[in-house]
Short mmCIF file of C-alpha atoms in Angstrom, two decimals:
data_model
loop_
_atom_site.label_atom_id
_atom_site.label_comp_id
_atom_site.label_asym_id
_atom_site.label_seq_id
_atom_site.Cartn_x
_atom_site.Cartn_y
_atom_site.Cartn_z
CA UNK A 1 71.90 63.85 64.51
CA UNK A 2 71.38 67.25 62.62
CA UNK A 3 69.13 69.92 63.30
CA UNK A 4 67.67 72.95 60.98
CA UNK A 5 68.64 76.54 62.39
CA UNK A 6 67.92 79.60 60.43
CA UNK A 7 71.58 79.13 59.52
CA UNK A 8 71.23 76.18 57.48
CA UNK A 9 71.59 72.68 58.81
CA UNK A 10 74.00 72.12 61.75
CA UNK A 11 75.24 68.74 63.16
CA UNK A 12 75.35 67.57 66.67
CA UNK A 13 79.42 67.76 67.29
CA UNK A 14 79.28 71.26 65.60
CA UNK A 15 77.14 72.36 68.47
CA UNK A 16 79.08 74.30 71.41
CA UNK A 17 76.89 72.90 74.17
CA UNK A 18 78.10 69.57 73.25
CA UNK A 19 81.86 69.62 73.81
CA UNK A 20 83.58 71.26 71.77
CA UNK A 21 84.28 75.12 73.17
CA UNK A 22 83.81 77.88 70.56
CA UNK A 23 86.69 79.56 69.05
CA UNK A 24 86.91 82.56 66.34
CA UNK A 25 87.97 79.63 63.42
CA UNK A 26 84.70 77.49 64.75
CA UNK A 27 82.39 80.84 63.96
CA UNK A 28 84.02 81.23 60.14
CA UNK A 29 84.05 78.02 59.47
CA UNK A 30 80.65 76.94 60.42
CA UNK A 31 79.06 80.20 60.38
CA UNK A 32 77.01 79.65 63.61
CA UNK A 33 76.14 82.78 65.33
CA UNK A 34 76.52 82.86 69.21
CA UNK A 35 73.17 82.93 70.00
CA UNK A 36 72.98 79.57 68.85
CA UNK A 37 74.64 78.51 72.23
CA UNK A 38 72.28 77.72 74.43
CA UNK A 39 74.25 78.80 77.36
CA UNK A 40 75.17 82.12 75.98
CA UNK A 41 71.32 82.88 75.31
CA UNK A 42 70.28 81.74 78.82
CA UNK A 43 73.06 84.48 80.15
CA UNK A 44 72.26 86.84 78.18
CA UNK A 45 68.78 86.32 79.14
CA UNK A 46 69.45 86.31 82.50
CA UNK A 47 71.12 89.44 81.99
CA UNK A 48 68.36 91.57 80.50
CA UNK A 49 65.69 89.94 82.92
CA UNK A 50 67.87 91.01 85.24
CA UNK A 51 67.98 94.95 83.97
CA UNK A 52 64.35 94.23 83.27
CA UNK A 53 63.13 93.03 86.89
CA UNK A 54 65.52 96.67 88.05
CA UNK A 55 63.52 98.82 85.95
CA UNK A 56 59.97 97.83 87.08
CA UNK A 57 61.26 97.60 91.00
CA UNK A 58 61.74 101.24 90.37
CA UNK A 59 58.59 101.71 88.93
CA UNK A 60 56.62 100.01 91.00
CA UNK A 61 58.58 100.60 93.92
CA UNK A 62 58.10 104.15 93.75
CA UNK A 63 54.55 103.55 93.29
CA UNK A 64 53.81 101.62 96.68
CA UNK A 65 52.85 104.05 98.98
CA UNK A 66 52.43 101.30 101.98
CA UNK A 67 55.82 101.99 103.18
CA UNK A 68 54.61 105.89 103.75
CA UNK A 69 51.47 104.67 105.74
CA UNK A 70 53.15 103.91 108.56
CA UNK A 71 52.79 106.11 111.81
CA UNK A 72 56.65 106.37 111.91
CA UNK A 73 57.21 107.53 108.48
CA UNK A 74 54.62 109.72 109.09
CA UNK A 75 56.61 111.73 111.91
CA UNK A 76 59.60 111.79 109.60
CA UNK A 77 60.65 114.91 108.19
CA UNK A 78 60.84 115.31 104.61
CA UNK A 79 64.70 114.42 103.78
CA UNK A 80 63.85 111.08 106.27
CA UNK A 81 60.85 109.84 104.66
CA UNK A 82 62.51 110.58 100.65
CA UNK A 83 65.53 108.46 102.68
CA UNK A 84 63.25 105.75 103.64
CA UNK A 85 61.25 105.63 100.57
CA UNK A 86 64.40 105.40 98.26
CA UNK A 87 65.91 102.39 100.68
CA UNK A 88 62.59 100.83 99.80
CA UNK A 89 62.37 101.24 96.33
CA UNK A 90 65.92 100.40 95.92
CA UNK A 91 65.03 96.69 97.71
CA UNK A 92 62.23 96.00 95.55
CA UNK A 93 64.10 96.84 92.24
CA UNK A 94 67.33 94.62 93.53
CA UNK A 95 64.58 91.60 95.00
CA UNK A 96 62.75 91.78 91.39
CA UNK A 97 66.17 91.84 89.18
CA UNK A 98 67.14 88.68 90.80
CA UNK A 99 63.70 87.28 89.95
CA UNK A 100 63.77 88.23 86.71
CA UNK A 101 67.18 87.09 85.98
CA UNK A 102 66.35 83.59 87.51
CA UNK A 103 63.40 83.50 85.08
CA UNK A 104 65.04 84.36 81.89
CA UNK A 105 67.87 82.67 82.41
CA UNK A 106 66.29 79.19 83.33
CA UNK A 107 63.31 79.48 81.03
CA UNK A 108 65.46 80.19 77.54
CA UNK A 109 67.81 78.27 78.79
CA UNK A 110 65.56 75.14 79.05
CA UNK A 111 63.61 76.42 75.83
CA UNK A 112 66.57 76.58 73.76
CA UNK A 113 67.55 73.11 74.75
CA UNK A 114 64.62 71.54 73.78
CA UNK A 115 64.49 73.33 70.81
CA UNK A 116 67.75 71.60 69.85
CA UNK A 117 66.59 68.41 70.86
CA UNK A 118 63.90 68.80 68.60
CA UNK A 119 65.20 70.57 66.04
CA UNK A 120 62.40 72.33 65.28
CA UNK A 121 61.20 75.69 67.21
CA UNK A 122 56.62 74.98 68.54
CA UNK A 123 54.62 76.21 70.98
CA UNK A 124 54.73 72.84 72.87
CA UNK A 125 58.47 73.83 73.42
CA UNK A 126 57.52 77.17 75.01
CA UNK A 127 54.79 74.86 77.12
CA UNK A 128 57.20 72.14 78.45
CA UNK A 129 59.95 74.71 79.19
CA UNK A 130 57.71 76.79 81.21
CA UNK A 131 56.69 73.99 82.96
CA UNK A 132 60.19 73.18 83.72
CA UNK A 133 61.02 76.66 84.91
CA UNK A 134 58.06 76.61 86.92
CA UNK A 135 58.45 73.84 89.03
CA UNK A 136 62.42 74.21 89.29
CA UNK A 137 61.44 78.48 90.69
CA UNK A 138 59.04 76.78 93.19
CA UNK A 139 61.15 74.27 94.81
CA UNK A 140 61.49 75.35 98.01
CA UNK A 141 57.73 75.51 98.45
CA UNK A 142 57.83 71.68 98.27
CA UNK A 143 55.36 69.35 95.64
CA UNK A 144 52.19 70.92 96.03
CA UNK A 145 54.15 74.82 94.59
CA UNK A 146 56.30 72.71 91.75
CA UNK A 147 53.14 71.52 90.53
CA UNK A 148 51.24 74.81 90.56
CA UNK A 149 54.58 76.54 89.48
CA UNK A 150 54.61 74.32 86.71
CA UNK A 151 51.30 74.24 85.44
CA UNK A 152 51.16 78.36 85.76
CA UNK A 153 53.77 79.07 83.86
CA UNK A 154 53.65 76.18 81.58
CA UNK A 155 50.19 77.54 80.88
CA UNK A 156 51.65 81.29 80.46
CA UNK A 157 54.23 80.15 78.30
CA UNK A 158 52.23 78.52 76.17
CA UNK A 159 49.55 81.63 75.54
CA UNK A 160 52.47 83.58 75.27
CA UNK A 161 54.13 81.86 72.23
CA UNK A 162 50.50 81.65 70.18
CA UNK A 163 50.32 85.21 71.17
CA UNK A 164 53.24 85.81 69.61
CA UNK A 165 52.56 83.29 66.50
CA UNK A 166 49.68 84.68 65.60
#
């Protein structure tokens, strides 16, 4: 089976997710670029989800003022309260960078994959992957949360990538 990349036309043993690991030669020979690896774009993803998902828990953790209505933080001094605040806004970044890196690395992942499968890069790609990422996210909330997982992010997958076509 061969698939069109931007690279020109690649076969299905010259793909690294297949079997064969890559190797400097591999990348001169075939000139395949290492975002081509489907597993190498879901880390990476994963990575800057990850740095992502940090940046707005700082954000918006610094923004939540809920943890300051309390009576207790209220009798804090100054020093305390910047304390408690910063303990809170540093959980929220860490609880939203593993979020983020979950979602980026098993949505482009999954995308990628079916891409290759396909060999051709649609919005119905974007759709079934989100689906996929949905459902697979929402697993511990049983059928009734893979379903709406699914059919959420399916759905904002899919406005996403004619957003982004258009």
């Amino acid at each position: 089976q061969e698939w069109q990349t931007r690279l020109g036309t690649i076969k299905q043993e010259d793909l690294y997710g297949y079997s064969k690991k890559p190797t400097y030669e591999r990348y001169q020979t075939h000139d395949i670029g290492l975002m081509e690896n489907c597993n190498i774009k879901g880390a990476v993803s994963g990575v800057v989800g990850g740095g992502l998902g940090i940046a707005m828990g700082m954000f918006f953790g610094s923004m939540n003022a809920s943890h300051n209505m309390d009576p207790d933080v209220q009798k804090m001094s100054m020093k305390e309260g910047l304390k408690h605040s910063w303990r809170q806004t540093k959980a929220s970044s860490k609880s939203m960078g593993k979020q983020f890196a979950v979602v980026g690395t098993i949505y482009s992942t999954i995308e990628c994959y079916y891409e290759k499968t396909t060999g051709q890069k649609s919005v119905e790609d974007a759709a079934y992957a989100g689906c996929l990422a949905g459902g697979a996210m929402a697993v511990r909330g049983g059928p009734g949360a893979m379903v709406g997982g699914c059919v959420g992010f399916g759905a904002f997958a899919y406005a996403i990538e004619l957003f982004m076509n258009s």
